[in-house]
Coordinates of C-alpha atoms and ligand atoms in Angstrom, one line a residue:
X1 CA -39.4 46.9 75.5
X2 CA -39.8 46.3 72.0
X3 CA -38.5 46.5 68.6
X4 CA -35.5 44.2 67.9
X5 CA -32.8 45.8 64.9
X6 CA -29.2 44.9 65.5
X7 CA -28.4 42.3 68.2
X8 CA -26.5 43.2 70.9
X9 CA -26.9 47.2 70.7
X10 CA -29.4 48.0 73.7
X11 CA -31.1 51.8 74.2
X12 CA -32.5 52.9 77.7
X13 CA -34.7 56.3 77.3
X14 CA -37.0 58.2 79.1
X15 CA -34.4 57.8 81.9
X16 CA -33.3 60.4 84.2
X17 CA -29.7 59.9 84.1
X18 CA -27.6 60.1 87.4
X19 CA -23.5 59.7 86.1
X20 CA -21.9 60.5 89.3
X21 CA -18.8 61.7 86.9
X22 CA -16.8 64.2 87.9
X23 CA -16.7 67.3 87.2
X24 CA -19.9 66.9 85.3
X25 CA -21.8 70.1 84.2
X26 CA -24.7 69.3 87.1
X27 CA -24.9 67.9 90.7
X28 CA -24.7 64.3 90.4
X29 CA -24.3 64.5 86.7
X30 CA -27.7 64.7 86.4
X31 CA -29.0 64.3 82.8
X32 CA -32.9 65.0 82.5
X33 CA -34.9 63.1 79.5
X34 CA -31.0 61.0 79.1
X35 CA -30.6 57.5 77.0
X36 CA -27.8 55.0 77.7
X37 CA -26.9 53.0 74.9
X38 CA -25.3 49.5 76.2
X39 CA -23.4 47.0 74.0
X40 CA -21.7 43.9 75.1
X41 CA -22.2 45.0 78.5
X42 CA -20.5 47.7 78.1
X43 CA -21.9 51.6 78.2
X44 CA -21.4 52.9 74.5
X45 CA -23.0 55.9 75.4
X46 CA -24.8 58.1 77.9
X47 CA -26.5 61.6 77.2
X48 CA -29.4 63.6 76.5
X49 CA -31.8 61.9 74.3
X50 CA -32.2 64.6 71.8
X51 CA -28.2 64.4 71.5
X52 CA -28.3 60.5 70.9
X53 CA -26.4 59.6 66.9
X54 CA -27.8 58.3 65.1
X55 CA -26.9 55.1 64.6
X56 CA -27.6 54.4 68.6
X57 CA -31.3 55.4 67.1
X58 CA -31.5 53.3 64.9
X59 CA -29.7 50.0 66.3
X60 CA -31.2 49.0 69.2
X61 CA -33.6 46.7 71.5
X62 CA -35.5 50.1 73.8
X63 CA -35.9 49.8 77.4
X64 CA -39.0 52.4 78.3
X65 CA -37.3 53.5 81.9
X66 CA -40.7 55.3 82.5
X67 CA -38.9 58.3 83.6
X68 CA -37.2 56.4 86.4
X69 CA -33.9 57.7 88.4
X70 CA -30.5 55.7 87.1
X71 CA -27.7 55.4 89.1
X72 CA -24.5 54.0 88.9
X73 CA -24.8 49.9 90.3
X74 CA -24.3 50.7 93.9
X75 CA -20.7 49.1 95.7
X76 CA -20.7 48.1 99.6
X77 CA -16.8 48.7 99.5
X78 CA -16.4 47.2 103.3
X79 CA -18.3 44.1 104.5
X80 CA -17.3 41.0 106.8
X81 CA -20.6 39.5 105.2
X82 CA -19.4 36.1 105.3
X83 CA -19.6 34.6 109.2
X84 CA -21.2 32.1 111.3
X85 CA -24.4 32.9 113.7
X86 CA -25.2 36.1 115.7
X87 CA -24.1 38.5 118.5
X88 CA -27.8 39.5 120.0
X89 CA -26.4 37.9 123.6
X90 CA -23.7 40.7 123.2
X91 CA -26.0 43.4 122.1
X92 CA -28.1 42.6 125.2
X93 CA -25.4 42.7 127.1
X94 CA -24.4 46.1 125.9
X95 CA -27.6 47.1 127.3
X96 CA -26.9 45.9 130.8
X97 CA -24.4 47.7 130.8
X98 CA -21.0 46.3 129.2
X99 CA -18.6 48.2 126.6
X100 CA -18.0 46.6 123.0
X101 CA -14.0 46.8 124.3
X102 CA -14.7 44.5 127.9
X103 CA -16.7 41.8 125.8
X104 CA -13.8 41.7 123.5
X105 CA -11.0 41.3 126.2
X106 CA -13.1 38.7 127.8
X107 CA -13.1 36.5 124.7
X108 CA -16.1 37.5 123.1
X109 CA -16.9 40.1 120.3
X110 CA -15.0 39.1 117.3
X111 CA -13.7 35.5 119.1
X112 CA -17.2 35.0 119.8
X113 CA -17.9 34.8 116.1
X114 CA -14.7 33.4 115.1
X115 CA -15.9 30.0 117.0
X116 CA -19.2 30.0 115.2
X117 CA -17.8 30.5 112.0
X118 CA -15.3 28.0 112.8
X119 CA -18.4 25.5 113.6
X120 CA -20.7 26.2 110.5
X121 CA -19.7 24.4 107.4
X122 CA -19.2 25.6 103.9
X123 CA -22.5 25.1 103.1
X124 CA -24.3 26.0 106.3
X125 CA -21.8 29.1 106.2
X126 CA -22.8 29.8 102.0
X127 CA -26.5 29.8 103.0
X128 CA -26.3 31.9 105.8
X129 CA -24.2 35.1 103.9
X130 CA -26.6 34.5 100.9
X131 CA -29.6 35.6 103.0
X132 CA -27.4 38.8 103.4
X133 CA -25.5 39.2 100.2
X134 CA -29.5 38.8 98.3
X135 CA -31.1 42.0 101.2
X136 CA -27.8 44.3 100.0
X137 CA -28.6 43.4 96.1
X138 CA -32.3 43.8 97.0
X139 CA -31.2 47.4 97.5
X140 CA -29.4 47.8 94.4
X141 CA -26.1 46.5 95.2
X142 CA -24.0 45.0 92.3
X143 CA -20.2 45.0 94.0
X144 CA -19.5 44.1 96.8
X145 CA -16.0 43.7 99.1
X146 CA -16.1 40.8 101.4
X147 CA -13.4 40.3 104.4
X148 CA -12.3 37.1 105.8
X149 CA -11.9 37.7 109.5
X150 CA -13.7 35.0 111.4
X151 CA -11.6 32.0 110.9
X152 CA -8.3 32.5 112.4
X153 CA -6.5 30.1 110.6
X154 CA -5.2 29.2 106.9
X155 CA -7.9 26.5 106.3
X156 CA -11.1 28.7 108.1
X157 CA -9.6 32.2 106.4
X158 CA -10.1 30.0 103.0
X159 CA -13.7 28.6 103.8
X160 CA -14.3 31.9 104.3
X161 CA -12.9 33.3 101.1
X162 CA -14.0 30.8 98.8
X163 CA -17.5 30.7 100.3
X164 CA -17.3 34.7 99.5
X165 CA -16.2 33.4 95.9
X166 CA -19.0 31.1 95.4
X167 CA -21.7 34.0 96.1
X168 CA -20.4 36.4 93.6
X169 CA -20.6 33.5 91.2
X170 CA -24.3 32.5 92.2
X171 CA -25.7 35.9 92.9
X172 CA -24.1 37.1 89.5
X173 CA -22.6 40.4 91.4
X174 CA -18.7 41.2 91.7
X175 CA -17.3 40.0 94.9
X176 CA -14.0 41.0 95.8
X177 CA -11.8 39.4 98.7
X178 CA -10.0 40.9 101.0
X179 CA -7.9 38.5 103.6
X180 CA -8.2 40.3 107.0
X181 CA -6.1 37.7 108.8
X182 CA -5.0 40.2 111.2
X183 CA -8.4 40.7 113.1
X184 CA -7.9 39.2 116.1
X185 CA -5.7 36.9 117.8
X186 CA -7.6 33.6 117.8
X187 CA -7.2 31.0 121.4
X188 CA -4.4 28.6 119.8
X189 CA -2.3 31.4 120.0
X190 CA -3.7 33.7 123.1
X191 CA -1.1 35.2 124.7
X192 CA 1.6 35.1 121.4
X193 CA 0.3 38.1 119.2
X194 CA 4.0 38.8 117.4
X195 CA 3.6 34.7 116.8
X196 CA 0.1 35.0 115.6
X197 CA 1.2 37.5 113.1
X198 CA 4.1 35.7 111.7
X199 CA 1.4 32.9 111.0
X200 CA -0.5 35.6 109.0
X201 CA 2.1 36.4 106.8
X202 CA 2.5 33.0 106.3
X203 CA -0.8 32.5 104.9
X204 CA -1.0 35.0 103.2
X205 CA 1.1 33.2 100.1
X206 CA -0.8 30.5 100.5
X207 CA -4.7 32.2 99.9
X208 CA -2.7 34.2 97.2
X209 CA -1.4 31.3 94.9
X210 CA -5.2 29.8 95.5
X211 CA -6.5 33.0 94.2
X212 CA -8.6 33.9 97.1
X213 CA -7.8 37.5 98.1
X214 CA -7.9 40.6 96.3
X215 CA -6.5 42.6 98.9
X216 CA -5.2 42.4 102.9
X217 CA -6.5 44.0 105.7
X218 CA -5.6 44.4 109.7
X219 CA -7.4 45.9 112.3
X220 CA -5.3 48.5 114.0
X221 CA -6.2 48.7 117.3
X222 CA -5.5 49.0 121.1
X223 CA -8.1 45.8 121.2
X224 CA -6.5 44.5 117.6
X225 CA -2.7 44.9 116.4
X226 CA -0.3 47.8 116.9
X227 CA 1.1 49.8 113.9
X228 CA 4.3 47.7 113.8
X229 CA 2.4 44.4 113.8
X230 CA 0.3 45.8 110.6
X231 CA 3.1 47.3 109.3
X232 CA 4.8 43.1 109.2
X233 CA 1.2 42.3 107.5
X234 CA 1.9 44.8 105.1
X235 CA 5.0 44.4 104.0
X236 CA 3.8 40.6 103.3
X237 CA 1.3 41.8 101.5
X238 CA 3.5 43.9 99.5
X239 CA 5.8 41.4 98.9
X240 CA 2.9 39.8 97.0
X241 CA 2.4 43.1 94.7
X242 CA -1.6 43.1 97.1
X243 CA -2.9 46.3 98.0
X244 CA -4.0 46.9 101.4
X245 CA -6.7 48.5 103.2
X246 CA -6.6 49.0 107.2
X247 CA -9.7 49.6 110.1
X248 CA -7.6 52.4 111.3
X249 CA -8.5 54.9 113.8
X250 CA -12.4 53.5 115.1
X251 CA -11.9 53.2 119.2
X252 CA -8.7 55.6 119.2
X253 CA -5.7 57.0 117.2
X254 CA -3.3 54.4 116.8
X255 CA -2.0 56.4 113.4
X256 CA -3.3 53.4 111.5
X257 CA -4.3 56.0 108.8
X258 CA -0.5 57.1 107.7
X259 CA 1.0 53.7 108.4
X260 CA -1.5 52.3 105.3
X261 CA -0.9 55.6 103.7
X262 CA 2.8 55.0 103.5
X263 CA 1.9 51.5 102.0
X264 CA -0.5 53.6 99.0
X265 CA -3.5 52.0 101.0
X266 CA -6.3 51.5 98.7
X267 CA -8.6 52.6 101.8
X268 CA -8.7 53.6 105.6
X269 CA -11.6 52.9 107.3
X270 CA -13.8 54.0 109.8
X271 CA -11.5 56.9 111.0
X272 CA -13.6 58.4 113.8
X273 CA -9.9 59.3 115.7
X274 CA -8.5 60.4 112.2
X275 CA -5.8 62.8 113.5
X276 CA -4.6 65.8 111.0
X277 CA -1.8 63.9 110.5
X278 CA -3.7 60.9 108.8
X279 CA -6.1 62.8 107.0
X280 CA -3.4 64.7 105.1
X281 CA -1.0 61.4 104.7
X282 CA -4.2 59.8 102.6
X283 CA -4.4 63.2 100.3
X284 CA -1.3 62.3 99.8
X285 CA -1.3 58.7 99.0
X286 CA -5.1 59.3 97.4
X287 CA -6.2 56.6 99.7
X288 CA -10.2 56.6 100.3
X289 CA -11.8 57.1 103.3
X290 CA -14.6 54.6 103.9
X291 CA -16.5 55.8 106.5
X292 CA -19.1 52.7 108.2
X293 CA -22.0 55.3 110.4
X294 CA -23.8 51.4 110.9
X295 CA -20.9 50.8 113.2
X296 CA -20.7 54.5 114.6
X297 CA -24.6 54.1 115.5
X298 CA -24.3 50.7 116.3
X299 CA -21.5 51.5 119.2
X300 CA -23.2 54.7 119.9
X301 CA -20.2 56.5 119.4
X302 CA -20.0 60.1 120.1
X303 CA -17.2 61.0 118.2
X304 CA -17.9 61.4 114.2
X305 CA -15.3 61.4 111.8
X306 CA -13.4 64.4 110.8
X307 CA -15.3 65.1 107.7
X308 CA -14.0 69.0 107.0
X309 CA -10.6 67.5 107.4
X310 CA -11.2 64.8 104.9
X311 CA -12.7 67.7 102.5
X312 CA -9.9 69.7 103.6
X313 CA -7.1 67.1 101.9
X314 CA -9.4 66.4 99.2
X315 CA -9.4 62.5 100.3
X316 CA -12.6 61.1 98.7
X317 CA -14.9 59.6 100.8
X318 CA -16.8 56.5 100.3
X319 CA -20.0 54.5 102.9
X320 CA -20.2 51.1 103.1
X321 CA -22.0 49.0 105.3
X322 CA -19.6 47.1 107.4
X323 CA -22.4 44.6 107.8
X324 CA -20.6 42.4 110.5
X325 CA -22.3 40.4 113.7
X326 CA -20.7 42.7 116.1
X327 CA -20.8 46.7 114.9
X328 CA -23.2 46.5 112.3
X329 CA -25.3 44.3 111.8
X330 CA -26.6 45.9 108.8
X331 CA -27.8 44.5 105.5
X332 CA -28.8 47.9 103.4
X333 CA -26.6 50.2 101.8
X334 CA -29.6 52.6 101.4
X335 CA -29.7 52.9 105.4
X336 CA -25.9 53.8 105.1
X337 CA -26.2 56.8 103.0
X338 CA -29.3 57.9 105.0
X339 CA -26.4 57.4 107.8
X340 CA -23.6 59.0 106.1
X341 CA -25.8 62.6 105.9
X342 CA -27.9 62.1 109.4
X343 CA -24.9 61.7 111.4
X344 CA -21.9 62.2 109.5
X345 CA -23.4 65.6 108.1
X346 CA -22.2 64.5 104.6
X347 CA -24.0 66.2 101.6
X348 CA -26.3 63.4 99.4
X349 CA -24.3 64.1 96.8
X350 CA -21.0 63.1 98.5
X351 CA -23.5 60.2 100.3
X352 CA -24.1 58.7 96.6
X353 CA -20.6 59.1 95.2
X354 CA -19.5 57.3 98.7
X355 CA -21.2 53.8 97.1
X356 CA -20.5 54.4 93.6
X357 CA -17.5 56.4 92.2
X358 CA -15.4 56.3 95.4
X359 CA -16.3 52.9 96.2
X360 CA -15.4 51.9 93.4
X361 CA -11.8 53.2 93.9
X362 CA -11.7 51.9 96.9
X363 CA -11.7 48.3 95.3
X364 CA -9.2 49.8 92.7
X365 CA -11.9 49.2 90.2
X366 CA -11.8 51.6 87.5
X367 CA -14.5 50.1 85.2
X368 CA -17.2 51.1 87.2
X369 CA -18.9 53.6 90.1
X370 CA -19.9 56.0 87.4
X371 CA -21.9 55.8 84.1
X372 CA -19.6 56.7 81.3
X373 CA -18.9 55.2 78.1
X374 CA -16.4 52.3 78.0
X375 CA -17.4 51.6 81.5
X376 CA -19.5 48.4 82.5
X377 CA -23.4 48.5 82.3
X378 CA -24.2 48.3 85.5
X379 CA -27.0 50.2 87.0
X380 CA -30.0 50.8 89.1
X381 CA -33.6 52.1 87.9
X382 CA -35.3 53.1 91.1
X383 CA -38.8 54.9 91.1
X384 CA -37.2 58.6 92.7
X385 CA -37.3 62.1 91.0
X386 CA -34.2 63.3 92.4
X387 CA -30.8 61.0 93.4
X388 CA -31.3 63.1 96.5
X389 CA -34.7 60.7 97.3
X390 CA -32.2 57.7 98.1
X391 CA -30.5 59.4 101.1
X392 CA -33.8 61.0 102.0
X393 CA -35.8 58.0 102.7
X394 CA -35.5 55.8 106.1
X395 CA -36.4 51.8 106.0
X396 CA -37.9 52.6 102.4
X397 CA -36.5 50.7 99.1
X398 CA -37.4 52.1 95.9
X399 CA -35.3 50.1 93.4
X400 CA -37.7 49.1 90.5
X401 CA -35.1 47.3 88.3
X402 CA -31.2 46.6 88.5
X403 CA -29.1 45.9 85.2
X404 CA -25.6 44.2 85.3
X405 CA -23.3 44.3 82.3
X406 CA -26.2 45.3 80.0
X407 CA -28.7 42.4 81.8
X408 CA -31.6 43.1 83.6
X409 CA -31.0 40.9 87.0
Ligands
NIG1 O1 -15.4 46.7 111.2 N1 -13.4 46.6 113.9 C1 -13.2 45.5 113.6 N2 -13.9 44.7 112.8 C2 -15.3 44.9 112.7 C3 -16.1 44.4 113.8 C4 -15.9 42.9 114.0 C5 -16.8 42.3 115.1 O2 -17.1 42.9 116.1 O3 -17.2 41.2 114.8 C6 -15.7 46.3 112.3 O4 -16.2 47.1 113.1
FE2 FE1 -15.0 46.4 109.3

């Protein structure tokens, strides 16, 4: 740290730069011995030190990086951070025997939560996602999606949001909302899905004019909604110019994946039961495939997503951690790529552009997700050698110092 010349121009050096650009000359856009000049919290410029103008050289507050690994800010793209208590009973239960799908069609799983959720006030319910919001940052994370999902109804779907509101302004990290209304029927109207729907399109102006979601989600499912049911969602949604996102595909093909393709989905998720189909509908559309192995592991599934099919149709692929109370209850992003190349076979390379540069699409976020000028400052020092360390590494946290918009955090 030292010398102070013009305010406001910042130079990091002795960095090894990780871009995660595409088509960059090296894996991962690797720049050895690489500065990053920052201004206004913006990247002004990113390179090989020796190549640095000038007048970056000579304008600038210097950040000694002591030859640590920078990366791109890291983005969990797929979260339901924000609920009420815990699901260990049903985790135990698992182990005695029941499947994730019988606790849910007896009233637990996501209902299970939706009650607790419903019970914890704002406050109760803000303190309790902070504990998990500050473990993903802890790890590196500066954007982060968050679902509403848990309360069932418009004034519990808007605790939920605006308590997802209140921790990006608190933590100082970019939360965006997504309204998952469509998650699961709640009791009021248990037995009356096509009525329960109706009532999510109806709030979905509502949460809009109040500025609460970002984007809208459903769960398409045997166990959720059927493809027609979304597809009502959806066309609310588009009614309101909001991109959507679906959980399409995780217990069984219920062609989820072409539905939100037809609908330029921002994202399909999970996708274990991706059929040929769907893959090839999101080339199409360029929808992202995130892909949640917490939730694979969690469930012990046996089936993995179609990853030569998702390579195939060129869909890019992004990891997230679902972190949720019922398939994964999981609070580190670093686990997830870890994850994403154990059991998903995925490459570190496409692991790390999975929670930058495609996350970042996936939240239709083009300002970030890779380290390029004009692009926001946000990025990660971590003591590694190679960006292949961070995959590498099980239950191990090597972050040394996290920058957003130009500010160390
Ligand atoms: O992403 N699949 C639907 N939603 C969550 C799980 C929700 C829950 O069990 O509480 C998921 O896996
Ligand atoms: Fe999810």
């Amino acid at each position: 740290m030292g010398r102070m010349r013009t305010e406001g121009l910042q130079l990091w050096t002795n960095a090894r730069v990780a871009t995660l650009a595409v088509g960059a000359a090296t894996p991962y856009g690797l720049i050895e011995d690489g500065a990053l000049a920052v201004q206004d919290g913006r990247i002004a410029w990113v390179g090989a030190r020796k190549e640095l103008p000038l007048a970056l050289d000579d304008a600038a507050v210097e950040h000694d990086a002591q030859g640590a690994l920078v990366t791109p800010g890291l983005i969990d793209c797929h979260t339901h951070l924000v609920y009420g208590g815990d699901r260990a009973a049903e985790f135990e239960a698992r182990l005695n025997g029941a499947s994730y799908e019988e606790i849910a069609r007896a009233g637990g799983g996501i209902l299970a939560t939706v009650r607790a959720t419903r019970a914890a006030d704002e406050e109760s319910l803000f303190a309790q996602s902070r504990r998990r919001l500050r473990a993903l940052c802890d790890e590196g994370v500066t954007t982060i999606e968050i679902k509403s999902g848990y309360g069932l109804s418009l004034a519990e779907e808007a605790k939920c949001l605006r308590v997802a509101r209140r921790l990006g302004a608190s933590e100082g990290v970019t939360v965006r909302t997504t309204f998952l209304g469509a998650h699961a029927v709640p009791p009021e109207f248990d037995g009356r899905p096509e009525d329960y729907v109706d009532a999510v399109c109806r709030m979905l102006p509502a949460l809009h004019a109040q500025g609460l979601a970002d984007a809208v989600d459903a769960f398409c499912e045997r166990i959720g909604f059927s493809a027609a049911q979304t597809r009502r969602v959806f066309d609310a949604a588009q009614a309101l110019d909001l991109p959507v996102k679906l959980h399409a595909e995780q217990l069984s093909d219920s062609q989820g994946a072409a539905l939100a393709a037809s609908f330029g989905a921002l994202s399909c998720d999970h996708l274990e039961w991706l059929s040929d189909t769907g893959a090839r509908a999101m080339g199409q559309a360029g929808s992202v495939a995130v892909l949640l192995p917490g939730a694979f592991y969690f469930l012990r599934e046996t089936r993995v997503p179609p990853i030569a099919l998702l390579r195939e149709h060129r869909v890019p692929m992004a990891l997230a951690t679902d972190c949720n109370p019922g398939t994964s209850p999981c609070t580190s992003l670093l686990l997830m790529l870890n994850m994403g190349c154990t059991l998903f076979r995925l490459t570190p390379e496409e692991a790390l552009a999975g929670v930058t540069r495609n996350a970042a699409r996936a939240l239709a976020l083009d300002d970030r997700g890779v380290l390029a000028p004009g692009l926001r400052a946000d990025f990660v020092l971590w003591d590694a050698r190679h960006p292949a360390e961070l995959c590498y590494a099980v239950g191990f946290n090597p972050r040394r110092t996290t920058v957003i918009e130009g500010r160390i955090a």
